Coordinates of C-alpha atoms in Angstrom, one line a residue:
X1 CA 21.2 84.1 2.0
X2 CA 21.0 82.3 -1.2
X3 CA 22.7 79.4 0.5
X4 CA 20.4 79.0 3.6
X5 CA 17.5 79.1 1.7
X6 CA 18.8 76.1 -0.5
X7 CA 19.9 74.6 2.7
X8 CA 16.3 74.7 4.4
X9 CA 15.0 73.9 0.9
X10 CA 16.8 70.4 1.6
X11 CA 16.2 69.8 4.6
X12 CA 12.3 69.8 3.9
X13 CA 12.8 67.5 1.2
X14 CA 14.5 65.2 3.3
X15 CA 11.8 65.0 6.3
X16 CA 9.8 64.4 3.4
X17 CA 11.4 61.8 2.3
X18 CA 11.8 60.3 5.8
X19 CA 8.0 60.8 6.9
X20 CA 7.6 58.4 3.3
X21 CA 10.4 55.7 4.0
X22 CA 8.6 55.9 7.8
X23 CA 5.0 55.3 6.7
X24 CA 6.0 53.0 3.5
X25 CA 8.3 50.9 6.3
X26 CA 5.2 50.7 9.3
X27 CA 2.9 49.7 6.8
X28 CA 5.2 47.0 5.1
X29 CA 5.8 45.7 9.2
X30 CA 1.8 45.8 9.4
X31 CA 2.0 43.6 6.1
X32 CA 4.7 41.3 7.2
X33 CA 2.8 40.7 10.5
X34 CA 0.0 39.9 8.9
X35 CA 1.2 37.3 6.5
X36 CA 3.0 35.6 9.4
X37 CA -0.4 35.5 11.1
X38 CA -1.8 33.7 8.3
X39 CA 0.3 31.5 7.3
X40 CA 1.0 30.1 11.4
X41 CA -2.7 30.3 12.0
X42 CA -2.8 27.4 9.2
X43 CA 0.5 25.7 9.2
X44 CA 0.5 22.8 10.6
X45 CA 0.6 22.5 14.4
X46 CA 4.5 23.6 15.6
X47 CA 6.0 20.6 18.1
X48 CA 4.9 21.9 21.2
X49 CA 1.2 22.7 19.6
X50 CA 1.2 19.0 18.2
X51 CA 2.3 17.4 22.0
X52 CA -1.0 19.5 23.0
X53 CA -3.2 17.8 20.8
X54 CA -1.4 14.7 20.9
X55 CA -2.3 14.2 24.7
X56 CA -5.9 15.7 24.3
X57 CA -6.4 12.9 21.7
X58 CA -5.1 10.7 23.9
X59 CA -7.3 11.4 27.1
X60 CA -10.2 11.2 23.9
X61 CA -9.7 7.7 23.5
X62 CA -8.7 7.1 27.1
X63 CA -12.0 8.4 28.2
X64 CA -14.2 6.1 25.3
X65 CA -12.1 2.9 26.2
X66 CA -13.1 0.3 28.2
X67 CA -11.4 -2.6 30.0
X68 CA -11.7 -6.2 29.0
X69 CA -14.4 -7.1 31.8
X70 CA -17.3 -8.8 30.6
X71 CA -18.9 -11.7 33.2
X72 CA -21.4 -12.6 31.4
X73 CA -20.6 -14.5 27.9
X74 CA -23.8 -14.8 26.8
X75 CA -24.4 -11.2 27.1
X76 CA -21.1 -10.4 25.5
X77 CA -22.1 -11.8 22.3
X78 CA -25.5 -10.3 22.7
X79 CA -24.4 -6.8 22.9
X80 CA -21.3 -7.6 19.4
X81 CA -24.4 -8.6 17.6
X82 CA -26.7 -5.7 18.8
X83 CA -24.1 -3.1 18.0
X84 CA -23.8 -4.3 14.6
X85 CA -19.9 -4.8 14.2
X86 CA -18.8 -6.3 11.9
X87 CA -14.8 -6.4 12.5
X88 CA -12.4 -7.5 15.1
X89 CA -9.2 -6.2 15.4
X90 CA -6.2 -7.4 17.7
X91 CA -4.2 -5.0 17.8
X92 CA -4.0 -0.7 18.0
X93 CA -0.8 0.2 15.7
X94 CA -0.6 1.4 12.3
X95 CA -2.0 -1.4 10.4
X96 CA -5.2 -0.9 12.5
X97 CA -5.2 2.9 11.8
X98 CA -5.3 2.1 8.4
X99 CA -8.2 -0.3 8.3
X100 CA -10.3 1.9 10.2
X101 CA -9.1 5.1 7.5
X102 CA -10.6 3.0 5.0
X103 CA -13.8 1.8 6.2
X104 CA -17.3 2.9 5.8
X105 CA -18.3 5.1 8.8
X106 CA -21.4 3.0 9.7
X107 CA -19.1 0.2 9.8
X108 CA -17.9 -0.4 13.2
X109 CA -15.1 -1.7 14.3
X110 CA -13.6 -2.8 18.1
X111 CA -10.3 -3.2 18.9
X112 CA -8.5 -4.8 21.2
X113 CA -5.2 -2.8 22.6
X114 CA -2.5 -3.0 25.5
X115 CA 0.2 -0.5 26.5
X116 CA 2.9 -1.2 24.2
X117 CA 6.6 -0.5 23.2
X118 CA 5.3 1.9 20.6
X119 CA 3.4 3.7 23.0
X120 CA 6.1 4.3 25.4
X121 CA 8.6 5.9 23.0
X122 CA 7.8 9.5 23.4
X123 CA 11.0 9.1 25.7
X124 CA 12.8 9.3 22.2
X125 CA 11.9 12.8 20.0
X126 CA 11.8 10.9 16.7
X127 CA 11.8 7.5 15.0
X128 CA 14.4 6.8 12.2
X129 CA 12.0 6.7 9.6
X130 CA 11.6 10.1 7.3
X131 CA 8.9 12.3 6.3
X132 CA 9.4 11.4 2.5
X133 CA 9.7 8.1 2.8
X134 CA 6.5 7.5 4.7
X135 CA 4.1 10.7 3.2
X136 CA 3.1 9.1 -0.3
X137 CA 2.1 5.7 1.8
X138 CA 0.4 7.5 4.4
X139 CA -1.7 9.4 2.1
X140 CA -2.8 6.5 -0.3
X141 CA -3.9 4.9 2.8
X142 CA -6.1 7.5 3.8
X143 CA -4.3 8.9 6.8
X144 CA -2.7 12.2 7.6
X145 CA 0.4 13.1 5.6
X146 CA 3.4 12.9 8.6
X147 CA 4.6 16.2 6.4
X148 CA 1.3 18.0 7.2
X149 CA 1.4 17.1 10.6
X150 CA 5.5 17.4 11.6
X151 CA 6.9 20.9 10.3
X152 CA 9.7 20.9 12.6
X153 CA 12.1 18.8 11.0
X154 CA 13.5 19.0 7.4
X155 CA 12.7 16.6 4.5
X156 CA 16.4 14.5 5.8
X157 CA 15.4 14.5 9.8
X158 CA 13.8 12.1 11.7
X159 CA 10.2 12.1 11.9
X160 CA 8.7 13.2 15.4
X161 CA 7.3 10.5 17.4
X162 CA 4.4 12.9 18.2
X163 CA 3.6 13.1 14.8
X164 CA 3.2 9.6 14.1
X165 CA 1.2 9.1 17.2
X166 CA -1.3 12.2 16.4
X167 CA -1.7 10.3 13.0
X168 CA -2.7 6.8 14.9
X169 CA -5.5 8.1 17.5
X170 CA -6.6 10.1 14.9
X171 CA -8.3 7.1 13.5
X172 CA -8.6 5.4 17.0
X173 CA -10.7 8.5 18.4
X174 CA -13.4 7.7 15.4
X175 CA -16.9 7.6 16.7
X176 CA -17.2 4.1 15.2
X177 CA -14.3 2.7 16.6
X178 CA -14.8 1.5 20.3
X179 CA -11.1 0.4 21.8
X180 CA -10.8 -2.3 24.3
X181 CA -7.5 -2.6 26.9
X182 CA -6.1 -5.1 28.3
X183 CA -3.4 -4.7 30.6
X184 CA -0.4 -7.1 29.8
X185 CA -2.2 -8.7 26.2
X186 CA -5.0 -11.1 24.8
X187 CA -5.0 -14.0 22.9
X188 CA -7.4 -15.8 21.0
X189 CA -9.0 -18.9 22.5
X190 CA -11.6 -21.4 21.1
X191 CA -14.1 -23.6 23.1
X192 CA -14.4 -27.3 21.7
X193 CA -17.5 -27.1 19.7
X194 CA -18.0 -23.5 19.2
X195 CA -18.2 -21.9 16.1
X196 CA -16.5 -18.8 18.0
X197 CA -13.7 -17.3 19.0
X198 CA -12.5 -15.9 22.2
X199 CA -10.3 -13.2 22.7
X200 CA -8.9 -13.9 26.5
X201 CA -6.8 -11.6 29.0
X202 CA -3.5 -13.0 29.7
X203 CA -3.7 -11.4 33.2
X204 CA -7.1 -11.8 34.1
X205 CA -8.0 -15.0 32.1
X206 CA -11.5 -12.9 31.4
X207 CA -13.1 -14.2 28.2
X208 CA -14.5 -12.3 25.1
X209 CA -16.6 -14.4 22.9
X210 CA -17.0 -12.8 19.3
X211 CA -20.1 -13.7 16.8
X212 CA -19.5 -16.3 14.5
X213 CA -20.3 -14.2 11.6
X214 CA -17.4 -11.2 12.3
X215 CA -14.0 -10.5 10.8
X216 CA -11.4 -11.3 12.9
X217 CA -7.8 -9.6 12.1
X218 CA -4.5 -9.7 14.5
X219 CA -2.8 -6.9 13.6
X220 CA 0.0 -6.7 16.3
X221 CA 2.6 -5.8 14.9
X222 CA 6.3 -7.5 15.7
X223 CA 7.3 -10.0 18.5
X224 CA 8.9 -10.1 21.1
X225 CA 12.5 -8.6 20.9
X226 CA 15.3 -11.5 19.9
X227 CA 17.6 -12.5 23.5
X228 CA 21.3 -12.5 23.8
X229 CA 22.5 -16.0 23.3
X230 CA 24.6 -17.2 26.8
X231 CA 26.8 -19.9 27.4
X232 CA 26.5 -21.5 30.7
X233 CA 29.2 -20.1 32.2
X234 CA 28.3 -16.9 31.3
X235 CA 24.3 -17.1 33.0
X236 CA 25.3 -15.5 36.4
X237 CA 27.8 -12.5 34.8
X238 CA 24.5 -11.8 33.0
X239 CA 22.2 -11.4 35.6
X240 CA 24.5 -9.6 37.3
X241 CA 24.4 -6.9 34.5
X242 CA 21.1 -7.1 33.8
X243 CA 20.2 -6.1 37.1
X244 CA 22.6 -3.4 37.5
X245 CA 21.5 -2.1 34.0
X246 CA 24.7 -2.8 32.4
X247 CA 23.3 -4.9 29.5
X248 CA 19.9 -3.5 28.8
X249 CA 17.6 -4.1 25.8
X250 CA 16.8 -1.7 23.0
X251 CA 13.2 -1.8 23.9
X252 CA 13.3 -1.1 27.3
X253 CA 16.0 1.6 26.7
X254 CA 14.1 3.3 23.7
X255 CA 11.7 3.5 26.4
X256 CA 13.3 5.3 28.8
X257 CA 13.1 9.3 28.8
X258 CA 16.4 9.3 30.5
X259 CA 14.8 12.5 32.1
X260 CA 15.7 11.1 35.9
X261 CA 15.6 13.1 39.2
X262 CA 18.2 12.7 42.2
X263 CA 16.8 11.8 45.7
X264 CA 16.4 15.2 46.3
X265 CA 14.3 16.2 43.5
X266 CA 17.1 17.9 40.9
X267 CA 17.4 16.9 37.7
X268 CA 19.6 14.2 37.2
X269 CA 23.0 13.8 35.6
X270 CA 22.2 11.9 31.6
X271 CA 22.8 8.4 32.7
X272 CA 25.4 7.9 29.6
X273 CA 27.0 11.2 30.4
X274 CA 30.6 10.5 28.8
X275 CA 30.4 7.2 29.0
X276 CA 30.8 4.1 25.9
X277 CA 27.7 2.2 24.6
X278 CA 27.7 -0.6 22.8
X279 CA 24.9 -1.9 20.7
X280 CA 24.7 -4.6 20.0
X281 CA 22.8 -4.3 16.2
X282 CA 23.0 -2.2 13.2
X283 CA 19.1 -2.0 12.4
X284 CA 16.8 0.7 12.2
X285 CA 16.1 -0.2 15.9
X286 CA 20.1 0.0 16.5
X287 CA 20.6 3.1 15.2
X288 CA 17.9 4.7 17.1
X289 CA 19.8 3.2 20.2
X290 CA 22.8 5.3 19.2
X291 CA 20.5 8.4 18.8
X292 CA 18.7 8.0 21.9
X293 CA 22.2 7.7 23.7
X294 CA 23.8 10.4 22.6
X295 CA 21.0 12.8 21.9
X296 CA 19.5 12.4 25.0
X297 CA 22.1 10.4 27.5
X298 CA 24.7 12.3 26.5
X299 CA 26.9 9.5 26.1
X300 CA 30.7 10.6 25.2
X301 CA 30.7 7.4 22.1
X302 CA 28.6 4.4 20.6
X303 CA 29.9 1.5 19.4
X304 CA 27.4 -0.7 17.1
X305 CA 28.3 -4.4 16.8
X306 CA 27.1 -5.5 13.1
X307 CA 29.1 -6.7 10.1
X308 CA 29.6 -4.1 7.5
X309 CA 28.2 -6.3 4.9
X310 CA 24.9 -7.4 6.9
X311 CA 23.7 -3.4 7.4
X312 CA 20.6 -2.8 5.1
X313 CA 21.9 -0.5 2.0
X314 CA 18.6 1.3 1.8
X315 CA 19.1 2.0 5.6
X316 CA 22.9 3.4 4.8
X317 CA 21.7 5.4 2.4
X318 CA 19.1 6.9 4.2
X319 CA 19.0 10.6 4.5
X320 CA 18.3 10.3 8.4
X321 CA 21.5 7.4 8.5
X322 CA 23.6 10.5 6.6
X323 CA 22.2 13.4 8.8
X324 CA 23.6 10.8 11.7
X325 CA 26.4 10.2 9.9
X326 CA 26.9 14.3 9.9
X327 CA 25.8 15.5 13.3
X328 CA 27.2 12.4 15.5
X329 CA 29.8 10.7 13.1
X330 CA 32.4 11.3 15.2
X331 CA 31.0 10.0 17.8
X332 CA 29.7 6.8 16.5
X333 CA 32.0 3.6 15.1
X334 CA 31.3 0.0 13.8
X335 CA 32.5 -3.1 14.7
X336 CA 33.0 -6.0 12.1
X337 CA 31.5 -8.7 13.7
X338 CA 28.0 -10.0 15.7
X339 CA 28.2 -9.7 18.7
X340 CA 28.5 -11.9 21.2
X341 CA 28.6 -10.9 24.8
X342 CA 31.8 -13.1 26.0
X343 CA 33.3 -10.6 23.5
X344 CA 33.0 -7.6 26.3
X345 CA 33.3 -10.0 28.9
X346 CA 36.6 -10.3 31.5
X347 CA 37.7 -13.2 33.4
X348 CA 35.3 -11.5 36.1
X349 CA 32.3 -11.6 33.8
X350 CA 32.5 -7.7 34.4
X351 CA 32.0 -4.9 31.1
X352 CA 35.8 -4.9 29.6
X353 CA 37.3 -3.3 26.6
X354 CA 36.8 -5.1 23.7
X355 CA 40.0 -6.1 21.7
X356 CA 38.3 -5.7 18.4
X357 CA 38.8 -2.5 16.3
X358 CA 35.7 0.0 15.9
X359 CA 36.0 2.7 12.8
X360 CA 34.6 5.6 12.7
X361 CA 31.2 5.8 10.4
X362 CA 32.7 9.4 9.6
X363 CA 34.5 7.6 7.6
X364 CA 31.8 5.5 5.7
X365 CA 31.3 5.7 1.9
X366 CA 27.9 6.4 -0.3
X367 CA 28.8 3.7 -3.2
X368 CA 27.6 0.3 -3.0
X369 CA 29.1 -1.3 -6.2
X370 CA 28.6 -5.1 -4.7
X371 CA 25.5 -4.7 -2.4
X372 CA 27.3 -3.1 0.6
X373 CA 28.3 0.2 1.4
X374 CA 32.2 1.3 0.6
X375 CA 34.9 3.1 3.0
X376 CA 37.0 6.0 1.8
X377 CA 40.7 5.8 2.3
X378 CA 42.0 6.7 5.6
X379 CA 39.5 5.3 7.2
X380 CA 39.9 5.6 11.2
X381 CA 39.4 2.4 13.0
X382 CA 40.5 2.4 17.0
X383 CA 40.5 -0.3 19.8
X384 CA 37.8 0.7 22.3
X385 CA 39.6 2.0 25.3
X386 CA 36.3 1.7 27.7
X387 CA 33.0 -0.1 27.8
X388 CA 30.0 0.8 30.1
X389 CA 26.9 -0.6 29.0
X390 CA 25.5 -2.6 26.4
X391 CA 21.8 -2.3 24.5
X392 CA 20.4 -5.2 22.8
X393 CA 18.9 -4.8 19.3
X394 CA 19.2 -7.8 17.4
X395 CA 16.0 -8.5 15.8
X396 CA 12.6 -9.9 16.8
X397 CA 11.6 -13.7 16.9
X398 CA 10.6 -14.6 13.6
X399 CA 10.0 -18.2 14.2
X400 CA 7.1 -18.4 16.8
X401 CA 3.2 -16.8 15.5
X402 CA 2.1 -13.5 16.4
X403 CA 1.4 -13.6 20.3
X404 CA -2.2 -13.7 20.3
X405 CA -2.0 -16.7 17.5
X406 CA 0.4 -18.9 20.1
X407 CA -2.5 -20.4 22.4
X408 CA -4.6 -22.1 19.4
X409 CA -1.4 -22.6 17.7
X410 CA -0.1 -25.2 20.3
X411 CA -3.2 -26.4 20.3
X412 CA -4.9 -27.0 17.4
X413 CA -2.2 -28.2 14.7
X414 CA -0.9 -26.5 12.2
X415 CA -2.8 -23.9 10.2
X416 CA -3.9 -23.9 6.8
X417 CA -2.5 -20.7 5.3
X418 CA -3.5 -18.6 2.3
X419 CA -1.2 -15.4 0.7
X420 CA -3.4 -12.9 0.3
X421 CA -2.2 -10.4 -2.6
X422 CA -3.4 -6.9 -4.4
X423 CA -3.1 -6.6 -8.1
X424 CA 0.6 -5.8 -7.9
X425 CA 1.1 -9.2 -6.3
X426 CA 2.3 -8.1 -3.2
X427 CA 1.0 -9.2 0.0
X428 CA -1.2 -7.7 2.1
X429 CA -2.4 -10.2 4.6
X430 CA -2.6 -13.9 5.6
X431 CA -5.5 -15.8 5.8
X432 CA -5.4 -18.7 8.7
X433 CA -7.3 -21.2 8.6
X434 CA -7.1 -23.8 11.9
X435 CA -8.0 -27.9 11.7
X436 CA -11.4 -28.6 13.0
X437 CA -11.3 -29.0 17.0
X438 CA -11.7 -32.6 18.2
X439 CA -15.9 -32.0 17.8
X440 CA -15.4 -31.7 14.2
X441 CA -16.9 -28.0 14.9
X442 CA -14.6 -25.1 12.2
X443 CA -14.5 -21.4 12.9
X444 CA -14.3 -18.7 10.8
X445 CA -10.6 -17.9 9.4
X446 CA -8.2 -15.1 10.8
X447 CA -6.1 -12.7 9.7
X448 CA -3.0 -11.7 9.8
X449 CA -2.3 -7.8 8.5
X450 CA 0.7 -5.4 8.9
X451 CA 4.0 -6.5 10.6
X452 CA 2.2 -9.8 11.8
X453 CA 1.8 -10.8 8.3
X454 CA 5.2 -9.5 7.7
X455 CA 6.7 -13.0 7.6
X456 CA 5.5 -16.4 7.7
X457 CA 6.2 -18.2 11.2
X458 CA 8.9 -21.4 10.5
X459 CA 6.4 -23.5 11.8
X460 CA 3.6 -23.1 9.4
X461 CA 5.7 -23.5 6.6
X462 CA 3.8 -26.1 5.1
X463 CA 4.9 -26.9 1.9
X464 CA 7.4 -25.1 -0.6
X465 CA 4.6 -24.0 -2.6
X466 CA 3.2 -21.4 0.0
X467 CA 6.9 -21.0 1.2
X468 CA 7.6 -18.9 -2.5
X469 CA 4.7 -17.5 -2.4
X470 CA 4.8 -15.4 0.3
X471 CA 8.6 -14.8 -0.1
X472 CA 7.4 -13.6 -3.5
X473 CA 4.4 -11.2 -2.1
X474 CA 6.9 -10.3 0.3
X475 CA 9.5 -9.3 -1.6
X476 CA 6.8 -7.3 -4.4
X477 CA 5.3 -5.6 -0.8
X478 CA 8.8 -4.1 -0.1
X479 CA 9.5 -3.4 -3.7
X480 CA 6.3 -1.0 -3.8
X481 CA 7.1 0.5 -0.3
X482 CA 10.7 1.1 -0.9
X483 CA 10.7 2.8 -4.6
X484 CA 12.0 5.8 -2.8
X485 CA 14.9 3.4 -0.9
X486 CA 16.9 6.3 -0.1
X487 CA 14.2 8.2 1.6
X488 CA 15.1 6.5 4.9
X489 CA 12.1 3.8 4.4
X490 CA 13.7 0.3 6.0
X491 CA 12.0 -2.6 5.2
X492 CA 8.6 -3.7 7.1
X493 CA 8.5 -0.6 8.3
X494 CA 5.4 1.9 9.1
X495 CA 5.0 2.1 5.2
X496 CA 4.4 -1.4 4.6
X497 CA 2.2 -1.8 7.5
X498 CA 0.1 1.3 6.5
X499 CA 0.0 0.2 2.7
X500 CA -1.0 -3.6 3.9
X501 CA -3.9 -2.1 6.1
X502 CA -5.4 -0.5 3.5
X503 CA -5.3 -3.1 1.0
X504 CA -7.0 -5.4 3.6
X505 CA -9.7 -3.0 4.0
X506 CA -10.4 -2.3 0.7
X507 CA -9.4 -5.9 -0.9
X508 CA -11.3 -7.5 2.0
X509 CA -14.4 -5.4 3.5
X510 CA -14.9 -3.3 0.3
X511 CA -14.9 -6.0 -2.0
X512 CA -15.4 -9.7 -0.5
X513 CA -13.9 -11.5 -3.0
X514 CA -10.3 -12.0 -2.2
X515 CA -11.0 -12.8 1.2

């Protein structure tokens, strides 16, 4: 009796016991839902959230642009004076997201835009540059941290492209900022004896005349990209494969979504599906090739044409190069040499295996005793055994002016150019200043900020003088930019641009008198 009394006696105790754990475990679910509503309701925006806001900023500034239609000269300047702006910019990137952070809100500012490459490459996820290499720059330059924006990817991944693009209308959906497209480009103009300038459509042939008295600033960013050197034997083969696609370059192929449909309306086989790419390029720009292909085309291996001792050691050592390195290594192998297309070529002037050896950058090293980046031993290099497209990265062209710059280059002689530097002696823009017309009339001086001011055109190399200088302002930009060079922060990239748009601003429009 004794027994079944205990035994009851327990058995209460334990419902007790249980009715506790049960109420102490629903309210510590209650609590745990309740933090995670906190801290998602303000985390920053999740990838598909930040696509979402992406394109609503984007229909923003579509809806507040205008066209570059004005019939009426004359009026044209009327209306720049009667709006009070005081700056011109060519140009809608990075270094023109960072003027605007960094000016007055009663200042106002137009820009002139196009659809560009940069705009086009939500086909690729992410860029190659970091989160940590490009947050500290970003936020001394008055512009959202990429970190507070992008929470997807860890502090090694790639940076999404949405995230960098949220950050740039940001600054172009400003009520004081008033954008201005033009279809395929401008470029400045100048009438003989006019003290203004004229920004002209390339398409159109439309005129913009600006007010003597306003700030004019091309700020757009890199040429165009660097073409394949071919022998004259070799033109027709390479129509032939640029027509069927065979040889394509990086910029059109970044551009690409690769998200095709069949003539029926299913989704399309991944254009690279087990095939071999070559790039041709071991930049920041070739290396996003070789992510693009096999991320998203699927492609069974990439071969990247570069000499081992040419490859930037800040761009090897890269946390997003070693996350490659990692996830796709095996997939991925170098050649020792440029390249050069009669190198892929057969007697045909068809895509051929290539006789030279590609190793695996599995394989690659992390020491750079002499300036280049080591192998480990056993290092496995392999002859190619196929070869079925090739994409072009091999630089920009570094010798002509920015585009806009080309007209009144040709034309009026060449410039007289100042480097324009911040207290650290690094350079944040270029001051051009063209001969007087045959009138005798001058115009006010342009500049050059961002990736246009990122090196000085061969032909307005003047004298050895300015030549050192801006190698030296050059060379004191990338120092300050790349302190963290193993944060994935290549050089003249979005850092530098951001960091030389803000100086302008602040160097020029804040305080007049370095400019």
């Amino acid at each position: 009796m004794s027994s079944m009394q205990v035994t009851s006696k327990l058995t209460q105790q334990e419902k007790g016991a249980l009715t506790v754990f049960g109420v102490g475990l629903f309210a510590g679910l209650l609590i745990a839902l309740a933090g995670w509503f906190f801290v998602h309701r303000f985390d920053p925006p999740r990838e598909k959230d930040l696509v979402a806001r992406t394109e609503i900023l984007r229909a923003a500034l579509q809806s507040k642009s205008r066209s570059l239609v004005e019939a009426d000269q004359q009026s044209a300047v009327d209306r720049v004076v009667q709006l009070g702006d005081q700056l011109v910019v060519i140009g809608d990137g990075f270094a023109t997201a960072a003027i605007i952070a960094n000016l007055p809100d009663d200042k106002k500012v137009r820009v002139f835009g196009k659809p560009s490459f940069w705009q086009d490459l939500h086909g690729v996820p992410a860029v190659w540059q970091t989160k940590g290499a490009l947050g500290l720059y970003f936020d001394v330059a008055g512009l959202r941290k990429p970190e507070d924006v992008d929470s997807t990817a860890q502090h090694s991944e790639r940076l999404l492209w949405y995230a960098l693009e949220f950050i740039r209308l940001g600054q172009l959906t400003k009520t004081n900022v008033e954008l201005i497209l033009s279809g395929c480009g401008v470029e400045l103009d100048a009438k003989d004896g006019s003290p203004r300038w004229r920004v002209k459509d390339r398409c159109s042939g439309l005129l913009y005349v600006i007010a003597p008295d306003q700030l004019v600033v091309v700020a757009t960013g890199v040429n165009e990209q660097n073409k394949l050197d071919v022998k004259p034997g070799q033109q027709i083969a390479m129509a032939q494969l640029l027509q069927n696609g065979e040889v394509v370059y990086a910029d059109v192929y970044l551009s690409d979504p690769l998200a095709r449909v069949d003539n029926v309306g299913k989704p399309a086989p991944p254009p690279d599906k087990d095939k071999t790419v070559a790039v041709a390029g071991g930049g920041g720009a070739g290396l996003d090739v070789a992510y693009h292909s096999l991320v998203n085309g699927q492609a069974q291996k990439v071969a990247i044409w570069e000499p081992y001792s040419g490859v930037d050691v800040p761009l090897v050592e890269s946390p997003a190069y070693k996350q490659l390195r990692s996830t796709h290594g095996g997939k991925i192998c170098r050649v020792d040499s440029r390249f050069d297309i009669a190198d892929v070529l057969n007697n045909s002037g068809r895509l051929a295996p290539s006789a030279k050896k590609c190793c695996d950058i599995a394989d690659d090293g992390v020491d750079s005793p002499n300036g280049h980046e080591t192998y480990r031993a056993g290092k496995t290099c392999a002859a190619l055994s196929s070869l079925d497209k090739v994409v072009v990265a091999i630089g920009r062209n570094e010798v002509e002016p920015p585009a806009p710059l080309r007209s009144i280059s040709l034309a009026s002689g060449l410039p007289s150019v100042n480097v324009l530097k911040s207290s650290d002696a690094s350079l944040f823009a270029l001051k051009v200043n063209y001969p007087a017309d045959i009138m005798n009339t001058s115009r006010p001086p342009l500049y050059l900020v961002g990736a246009a001011a990122a090196w000085l055109p061969k032909n307005w190399l003047i004298n050895s003088t300015l030549d050192n200088d801006f190698k030296n302002a050059r060379d004191s930009l990338l120092r300050a930019v790349n302190l963290q060079g193993d944060e994935g922060n290549p050089p003249v990239g979005f850092a530098a641009t951001v960091r030389m748009g803000a100086k302008f601003a602040v160097e020029c429009l804040k305080t007049a008198s370095s400019c």
